[in-house]
Coordinates of C-alpha atoms in Angstrom, one line a residue:
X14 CA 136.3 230.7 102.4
X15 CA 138.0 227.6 100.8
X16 CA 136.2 224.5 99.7
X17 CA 136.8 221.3 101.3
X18 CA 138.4 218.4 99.2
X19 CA 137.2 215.6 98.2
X20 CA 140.2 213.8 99.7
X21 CA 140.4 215.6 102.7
X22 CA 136.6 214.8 103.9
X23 CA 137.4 211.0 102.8
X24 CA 140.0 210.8 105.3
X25 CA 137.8 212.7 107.9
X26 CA 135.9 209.7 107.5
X27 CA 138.6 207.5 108.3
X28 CA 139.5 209.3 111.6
X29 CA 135.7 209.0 112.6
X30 CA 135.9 205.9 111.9
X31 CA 139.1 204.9 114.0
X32 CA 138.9 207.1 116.5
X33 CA 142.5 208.9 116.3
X34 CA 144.9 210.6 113.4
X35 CA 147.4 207.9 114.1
X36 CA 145.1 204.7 114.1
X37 CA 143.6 206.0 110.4
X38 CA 147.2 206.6 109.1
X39 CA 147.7 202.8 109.8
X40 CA 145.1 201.9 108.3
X41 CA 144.9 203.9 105.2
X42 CA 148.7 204.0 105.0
X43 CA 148.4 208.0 104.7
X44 CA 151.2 209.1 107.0
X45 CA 150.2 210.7 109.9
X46 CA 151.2 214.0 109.3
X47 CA 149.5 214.5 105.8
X48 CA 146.2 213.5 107.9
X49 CA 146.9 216.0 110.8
X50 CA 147.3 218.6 108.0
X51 CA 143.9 218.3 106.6
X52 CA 142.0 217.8 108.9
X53 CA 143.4 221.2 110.1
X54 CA 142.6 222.5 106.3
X55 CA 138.9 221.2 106.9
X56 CA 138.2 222.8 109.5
X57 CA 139.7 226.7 107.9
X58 CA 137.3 225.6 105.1
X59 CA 134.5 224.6 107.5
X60 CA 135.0 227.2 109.7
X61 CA 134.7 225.4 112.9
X62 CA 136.1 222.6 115.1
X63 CA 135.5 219.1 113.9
X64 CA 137.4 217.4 116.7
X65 CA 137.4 217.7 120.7
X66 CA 141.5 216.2 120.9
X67 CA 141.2 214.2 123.9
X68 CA 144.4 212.0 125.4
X69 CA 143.7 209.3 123.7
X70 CA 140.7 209.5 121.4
X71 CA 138.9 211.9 119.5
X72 CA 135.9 212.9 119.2
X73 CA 133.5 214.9 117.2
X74 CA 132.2 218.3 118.0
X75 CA 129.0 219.3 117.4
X76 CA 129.5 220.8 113.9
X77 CA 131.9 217.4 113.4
X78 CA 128.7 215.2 114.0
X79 CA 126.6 217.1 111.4
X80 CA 129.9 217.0 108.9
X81 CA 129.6 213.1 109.8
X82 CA 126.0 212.5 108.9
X83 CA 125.6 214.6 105.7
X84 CA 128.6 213.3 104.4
X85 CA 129.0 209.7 105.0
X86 CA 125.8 208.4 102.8
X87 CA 127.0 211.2 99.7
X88 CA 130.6 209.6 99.9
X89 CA 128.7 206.0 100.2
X90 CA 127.5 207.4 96.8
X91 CA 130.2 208.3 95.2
X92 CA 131.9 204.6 96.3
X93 CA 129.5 203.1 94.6
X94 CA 129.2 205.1 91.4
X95 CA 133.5 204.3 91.1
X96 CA 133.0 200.8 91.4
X97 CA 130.1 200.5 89.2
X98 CA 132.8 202.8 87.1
X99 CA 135.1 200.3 87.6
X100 CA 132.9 197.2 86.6
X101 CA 132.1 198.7 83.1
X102 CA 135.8 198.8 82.6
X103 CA 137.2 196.0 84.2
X104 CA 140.2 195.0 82.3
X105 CA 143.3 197.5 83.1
X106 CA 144.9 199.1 79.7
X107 CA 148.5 201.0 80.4
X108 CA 151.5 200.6 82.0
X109 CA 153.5 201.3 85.5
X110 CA 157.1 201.7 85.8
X111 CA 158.7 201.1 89.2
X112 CA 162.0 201.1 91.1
X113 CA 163.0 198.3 93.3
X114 CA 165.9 197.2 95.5
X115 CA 167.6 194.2 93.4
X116 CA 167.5 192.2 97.1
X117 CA 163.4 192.7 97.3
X118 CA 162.7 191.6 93.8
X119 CA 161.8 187.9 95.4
X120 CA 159.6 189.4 98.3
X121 CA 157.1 189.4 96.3
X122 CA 157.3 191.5 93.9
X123 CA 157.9 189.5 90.8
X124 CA 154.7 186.7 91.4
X125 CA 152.5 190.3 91.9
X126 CA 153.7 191.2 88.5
X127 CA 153.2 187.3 87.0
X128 CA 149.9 187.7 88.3
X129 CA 148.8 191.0 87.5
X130 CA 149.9 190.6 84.3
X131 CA 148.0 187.0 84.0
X132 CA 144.7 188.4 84.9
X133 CA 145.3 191.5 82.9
X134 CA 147.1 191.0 79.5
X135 CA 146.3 194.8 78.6
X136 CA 149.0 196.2 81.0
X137 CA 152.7 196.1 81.1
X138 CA 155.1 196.8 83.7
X139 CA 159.0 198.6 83.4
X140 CA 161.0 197.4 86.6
X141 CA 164.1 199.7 87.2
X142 CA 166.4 197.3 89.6
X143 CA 168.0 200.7 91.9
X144 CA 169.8 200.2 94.9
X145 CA 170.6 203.7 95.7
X146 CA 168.3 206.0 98.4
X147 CA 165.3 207.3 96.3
X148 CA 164.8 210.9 96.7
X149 CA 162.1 211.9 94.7
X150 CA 160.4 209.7 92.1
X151 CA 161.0 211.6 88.0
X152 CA 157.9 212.6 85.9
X153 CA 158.0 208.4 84.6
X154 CA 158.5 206.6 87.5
X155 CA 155.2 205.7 89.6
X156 CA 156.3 203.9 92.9
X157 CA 159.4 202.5 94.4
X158 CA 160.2 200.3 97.1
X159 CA 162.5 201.7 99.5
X160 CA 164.5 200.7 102.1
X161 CA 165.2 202.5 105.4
X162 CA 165.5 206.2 106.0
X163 CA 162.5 208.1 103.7
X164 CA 162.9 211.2 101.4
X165 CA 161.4 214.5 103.2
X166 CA 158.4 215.3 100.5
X167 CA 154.7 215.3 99.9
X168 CA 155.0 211.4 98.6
X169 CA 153.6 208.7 100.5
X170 CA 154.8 205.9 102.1
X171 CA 153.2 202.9 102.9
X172 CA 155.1 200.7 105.4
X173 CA 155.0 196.9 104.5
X174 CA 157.5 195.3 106.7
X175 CA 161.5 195.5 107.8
X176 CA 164.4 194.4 107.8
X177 CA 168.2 194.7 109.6
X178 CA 171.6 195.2 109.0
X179 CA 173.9 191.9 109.9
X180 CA 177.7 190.8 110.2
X181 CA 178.1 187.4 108.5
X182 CA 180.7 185.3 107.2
X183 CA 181.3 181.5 106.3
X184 CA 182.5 178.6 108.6
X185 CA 185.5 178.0 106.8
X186 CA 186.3 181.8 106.5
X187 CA 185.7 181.6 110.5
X188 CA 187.9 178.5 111.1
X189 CA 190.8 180.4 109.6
X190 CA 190.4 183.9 110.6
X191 CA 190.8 185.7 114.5
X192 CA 187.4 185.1 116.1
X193 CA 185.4 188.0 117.0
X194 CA 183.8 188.8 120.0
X195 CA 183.4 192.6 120.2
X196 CA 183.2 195.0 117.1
X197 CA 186.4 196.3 118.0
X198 CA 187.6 193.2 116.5
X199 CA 186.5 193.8 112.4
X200 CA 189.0 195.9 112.3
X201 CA 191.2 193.0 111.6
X202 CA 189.0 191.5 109.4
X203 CA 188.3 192.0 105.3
X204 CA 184.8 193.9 105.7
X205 CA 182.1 193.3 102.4
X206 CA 179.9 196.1 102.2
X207 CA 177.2 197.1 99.7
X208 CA 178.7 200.9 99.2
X209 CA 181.9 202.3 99.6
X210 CA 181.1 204.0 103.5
X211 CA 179.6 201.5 106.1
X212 CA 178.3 203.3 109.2
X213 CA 177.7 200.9 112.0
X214 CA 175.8 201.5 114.9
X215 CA 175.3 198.9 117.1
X216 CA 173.5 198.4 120.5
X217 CA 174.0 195.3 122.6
X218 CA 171.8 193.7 124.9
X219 CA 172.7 195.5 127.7
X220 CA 172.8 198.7 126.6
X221 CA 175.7 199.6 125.5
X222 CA 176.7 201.7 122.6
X223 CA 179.2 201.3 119.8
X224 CA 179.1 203.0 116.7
X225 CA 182.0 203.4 114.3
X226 CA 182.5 204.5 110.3
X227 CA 184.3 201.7 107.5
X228 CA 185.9 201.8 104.7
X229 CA 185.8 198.3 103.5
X230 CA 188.0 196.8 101.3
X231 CA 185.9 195.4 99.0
X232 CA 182.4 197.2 98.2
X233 CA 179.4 195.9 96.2
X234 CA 176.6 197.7 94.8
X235 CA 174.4 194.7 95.2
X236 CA 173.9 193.0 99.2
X237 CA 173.3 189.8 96.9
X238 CA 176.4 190.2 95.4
X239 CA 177.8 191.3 99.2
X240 CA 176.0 188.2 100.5
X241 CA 177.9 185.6 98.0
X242 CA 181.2 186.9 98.4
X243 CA 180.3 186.0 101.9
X244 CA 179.6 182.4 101.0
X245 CA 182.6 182.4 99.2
X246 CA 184.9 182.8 102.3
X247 CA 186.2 186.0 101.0
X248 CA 185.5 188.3 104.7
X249 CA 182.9 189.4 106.9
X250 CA 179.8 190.8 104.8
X251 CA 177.4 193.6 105.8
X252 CA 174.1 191.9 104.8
X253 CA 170.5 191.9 105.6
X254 CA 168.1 189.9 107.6
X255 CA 166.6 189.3 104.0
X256 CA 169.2 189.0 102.2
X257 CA 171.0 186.6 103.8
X258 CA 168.3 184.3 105.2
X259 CA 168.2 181.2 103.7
X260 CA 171.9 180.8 104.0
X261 CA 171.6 181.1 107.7
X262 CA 169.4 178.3 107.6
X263 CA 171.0 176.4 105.7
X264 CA 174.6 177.2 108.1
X265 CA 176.5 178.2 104.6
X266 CA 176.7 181.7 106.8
X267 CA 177.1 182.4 110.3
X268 CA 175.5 185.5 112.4
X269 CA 178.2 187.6 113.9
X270 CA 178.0 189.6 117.3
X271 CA 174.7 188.8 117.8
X272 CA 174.8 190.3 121.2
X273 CA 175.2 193.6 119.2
X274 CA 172.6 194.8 116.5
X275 CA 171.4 197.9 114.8
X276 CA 167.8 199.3 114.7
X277 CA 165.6 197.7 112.1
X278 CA 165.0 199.8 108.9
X279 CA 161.3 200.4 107.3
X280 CA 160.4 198.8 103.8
X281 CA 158.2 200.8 102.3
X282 CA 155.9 201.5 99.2
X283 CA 156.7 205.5 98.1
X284 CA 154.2 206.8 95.5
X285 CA 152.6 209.9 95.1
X286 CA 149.2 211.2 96.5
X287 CA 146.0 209.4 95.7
X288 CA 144.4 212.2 93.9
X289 CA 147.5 211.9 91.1
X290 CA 146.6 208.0 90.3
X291 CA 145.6 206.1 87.9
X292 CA 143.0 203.1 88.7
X293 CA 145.4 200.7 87.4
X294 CA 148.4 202.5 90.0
X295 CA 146.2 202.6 92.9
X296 CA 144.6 199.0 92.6
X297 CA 147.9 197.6 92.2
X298 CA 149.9 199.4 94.7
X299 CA 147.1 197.8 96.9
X300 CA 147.8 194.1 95.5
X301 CA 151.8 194.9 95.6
X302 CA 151.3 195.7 99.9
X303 CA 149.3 193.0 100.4
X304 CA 151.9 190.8 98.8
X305 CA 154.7 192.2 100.8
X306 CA 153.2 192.2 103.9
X307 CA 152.9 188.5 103.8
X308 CA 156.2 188.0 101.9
X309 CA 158.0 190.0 104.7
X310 CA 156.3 188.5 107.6
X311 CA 157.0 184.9 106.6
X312 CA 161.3 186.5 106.5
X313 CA 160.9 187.2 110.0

């Protein structure tokens, strides 16, 4: 019979603890899947049921309430014996190497670096500015940020906030240019887009559909860059809620079709499983969400 992990009875802990799979995903940012699969793994290697899966809630069985009480004061132990670990060594030595969207690198990132590095002189940090899709992260590389759709692997994600897709342009590129009303209508527009293919699916208020594939005529690696050429007056961008936020309050860009707008995308931290980091990668990938989540809020 197989041994339980270490890291599969911490998170049994964390489902006792919130009552369901889904509500200790959230809170441990361990998606919900990976959770489902060990707790299935605990119980081959326990050899019984832990969990009674009601509607809404579950609770322990019998053998899950035993699990519960021998366990929780050993991994108490162990909790203690790491951070006593951790106070014998508390200045960080090494380095992390990350990849990051070139439009997040204000969200927060770079003050959690300032800071980080402030308190701990010993580390250094490589930033990778990447704007492509992550699919995997190489044998050097220990966390990205990512935007929108995520990479099918055993990496973990920790959702930190969102963003959107938006149509924007300038007033004077407006005053000078057809109006638009329906998406129909950018067809007679120059379209700005940060990659050479612009998908756009849109959904207005009231329900309706439109979705429609671009080539635009001028493409931009960077939604910054995308977002200027905008302010420039040079055509209609395809920006971001983030990206192009101050310069809707400040009216140097204008929202377009806002009757029509696509589904929000995720922003997430992707890094690999607990049990493969370093105390300076896991402490600061805790720091970094914590950042983000307030950085990202405040955006929207």
């Amino acid at each position: 019979m197989p041994q339980p992990e270490l890291e599969d009875l911490r998170l049994f802990l964390i489902v006792v603890d919130h009552g369901s799979i889904a509500a200790a995903a959230r809170a441990d940012g361990t998606p919900k899947p990976s959770i489902s699969r060990r707790m299935a793994n605990l119980e081959v290697a326990v050899g019984e049921k832990l969990f009674d899966r009601g509607a809404n809630r579950l609770s322990l069985t019998p053998r899950g309430e035993e699990l519960n009480a021998r366990l929780r004061p050993a991994m108490q132990s162990v909790v203690q014996a790491l951070s006593e670990l951790d106070d014998w060594h508390s200045n960080y030595v090494g380095h992390l190497t990350m990849h990051v969207p070139a439009s997040l690198l204000q969200m927060g990132v770079r003050q959690t670096i300032s800071a980080f590095l402030e308190a701990h002189p010993s580390t250094r940090f490589d930033l990778a500015l990447n704007n492509q899709p992550i699919q995997r992260l190489d044998i050097d590389t220990h966390l990205a940020l990512v935007i929108g759709g995520l990479p099918d692997s055993d990496l973990i994600a920790a959702r930190v906030g969102q963003t959107c897709r938006v149509l924007v342009a300038s007033p004077e590129y407006l005053e000078t240019h057809p109006e638009i009303v329906h998406p129909n209508q950018l067809r007679d527009h120059i379209l700005i887009s940060p990659g050479p293919h612009v998908p756009l699916n849109l959904r207005h208020r009231d329900g309706r559909n439109w979705t429609q594939s671009f080539k635009p005529q001028f493409a931009i690696d960077d939604v910054r860059d995308v977002t200027n050429e905008a302010i420039a007056g040079r055509g209609v961008a395809v920006s971001t809620t983030i990206a192009a936020a101050r310069s809707l309050e400040k009216g140097c860009l204008i929202q377009l079709l806002q009757d029509w707008q696509e589904q929000p995308m995720p922003i997430s931290i992707l890094y690999r499983d607990n049990r493969l980091q370093s105390r300076l990668e896991r402490d600061f990938i805790k720091v970094l969400r914590a950042e983000l989540n307030k950085s990202l809020i405040r955006r929207h």
